[in-house]
PDB file of C-alpha atoms in Angstrom:
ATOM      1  CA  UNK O   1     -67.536 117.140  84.811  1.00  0.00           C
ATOM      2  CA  UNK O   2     -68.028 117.705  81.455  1.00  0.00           C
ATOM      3  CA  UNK O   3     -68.409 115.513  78.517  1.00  0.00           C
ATOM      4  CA  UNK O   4     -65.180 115.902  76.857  1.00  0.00           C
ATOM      5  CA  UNK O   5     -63.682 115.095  80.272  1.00  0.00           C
ATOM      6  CA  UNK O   6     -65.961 112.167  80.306  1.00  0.00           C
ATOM      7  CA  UNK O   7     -64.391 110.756  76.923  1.00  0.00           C
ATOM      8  CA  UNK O   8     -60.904 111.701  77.510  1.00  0.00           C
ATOM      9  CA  UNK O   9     -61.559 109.268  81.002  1.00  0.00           C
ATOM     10  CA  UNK O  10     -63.033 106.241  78.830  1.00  0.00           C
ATOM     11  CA  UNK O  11     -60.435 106.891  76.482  1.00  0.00           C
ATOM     12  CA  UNK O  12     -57.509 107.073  78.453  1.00  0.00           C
ATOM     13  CA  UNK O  13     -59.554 103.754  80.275  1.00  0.00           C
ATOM     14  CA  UNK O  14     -59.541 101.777  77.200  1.00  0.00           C
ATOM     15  CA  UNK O  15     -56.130 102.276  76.943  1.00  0.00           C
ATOM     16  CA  UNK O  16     -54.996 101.090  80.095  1.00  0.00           C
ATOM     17  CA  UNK O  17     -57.513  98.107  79.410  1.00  0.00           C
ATOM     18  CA  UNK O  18     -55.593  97.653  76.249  1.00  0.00           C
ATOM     19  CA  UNK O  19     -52.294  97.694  77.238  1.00  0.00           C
ATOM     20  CA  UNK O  20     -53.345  95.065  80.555  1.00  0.00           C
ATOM     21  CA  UNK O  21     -54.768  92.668  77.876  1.00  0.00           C
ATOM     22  CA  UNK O  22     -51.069  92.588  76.399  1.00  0.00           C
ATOM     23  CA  UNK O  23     -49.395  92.234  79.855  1.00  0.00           C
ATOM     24  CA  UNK O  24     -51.248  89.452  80.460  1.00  0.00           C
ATOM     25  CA  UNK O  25     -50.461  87.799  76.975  1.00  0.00           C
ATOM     26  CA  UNK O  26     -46.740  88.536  77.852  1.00  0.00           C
ATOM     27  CA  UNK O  27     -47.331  86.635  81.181  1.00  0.00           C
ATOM     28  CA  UNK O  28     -47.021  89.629  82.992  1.00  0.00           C
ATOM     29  CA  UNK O  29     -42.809  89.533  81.935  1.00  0.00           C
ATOM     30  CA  UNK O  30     -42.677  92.960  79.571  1.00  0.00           C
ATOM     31  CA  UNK O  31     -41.209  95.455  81.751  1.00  0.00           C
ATOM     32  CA  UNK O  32     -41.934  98.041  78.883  1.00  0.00           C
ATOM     33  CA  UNK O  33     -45.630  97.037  79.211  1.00  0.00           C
ATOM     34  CA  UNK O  34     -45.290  97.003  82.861  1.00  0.00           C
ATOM     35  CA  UNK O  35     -43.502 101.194  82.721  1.00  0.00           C
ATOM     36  CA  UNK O  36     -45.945 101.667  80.182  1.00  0.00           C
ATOM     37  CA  UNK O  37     -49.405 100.560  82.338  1.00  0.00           C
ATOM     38  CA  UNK O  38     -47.482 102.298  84.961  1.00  0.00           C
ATOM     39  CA  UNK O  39     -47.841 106.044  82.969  1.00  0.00           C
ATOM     40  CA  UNK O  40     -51.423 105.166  81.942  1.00  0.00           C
ATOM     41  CA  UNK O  41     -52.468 104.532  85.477  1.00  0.00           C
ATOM     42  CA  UNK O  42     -50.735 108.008  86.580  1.00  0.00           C
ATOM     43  CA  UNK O  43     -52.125 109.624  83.434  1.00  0.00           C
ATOM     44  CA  UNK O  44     -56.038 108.783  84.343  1.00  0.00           C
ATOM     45  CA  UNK O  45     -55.736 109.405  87.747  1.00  0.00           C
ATOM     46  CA  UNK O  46     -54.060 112.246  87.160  1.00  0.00           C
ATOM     47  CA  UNK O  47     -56.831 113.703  84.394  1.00  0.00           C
ATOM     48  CA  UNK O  48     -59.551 112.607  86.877  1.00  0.00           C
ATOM     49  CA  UNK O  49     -58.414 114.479  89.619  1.00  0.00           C
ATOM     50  CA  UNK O  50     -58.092 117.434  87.710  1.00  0.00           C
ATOM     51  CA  UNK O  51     -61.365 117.432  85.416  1.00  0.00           C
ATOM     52  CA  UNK O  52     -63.167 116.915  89.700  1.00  0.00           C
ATOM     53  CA  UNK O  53     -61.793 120.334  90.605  1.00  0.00           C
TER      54      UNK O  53
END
């Protein structure tokens, strides 16, 4: 893996992080954080499994 892929990981990980920290403030009730965390999770696990091949 490369280092770029390595950032683009923590970034996209930070994100999700970020966006969990405001679910939780919302008491877990935004659905548009919920979609939202939703489409970060796919995103990284997407990226990951692509930057392994």
């Amino acid at each position: 893996m490369h280092c770029d892929d390595k950032r683009t990981l923590f970034v996209l990980k930070e994100g999700i992080e970020k966006t969990w920290d405001l679910l939780k403030k919302s008491d877990y009730e935004d659905k548009t954080m919920l979609k939202r965390l939703n489409e970060e999770i796919l995103e990284f696990q997407e990226y990951k499994k692509s930057a392994m091949s």
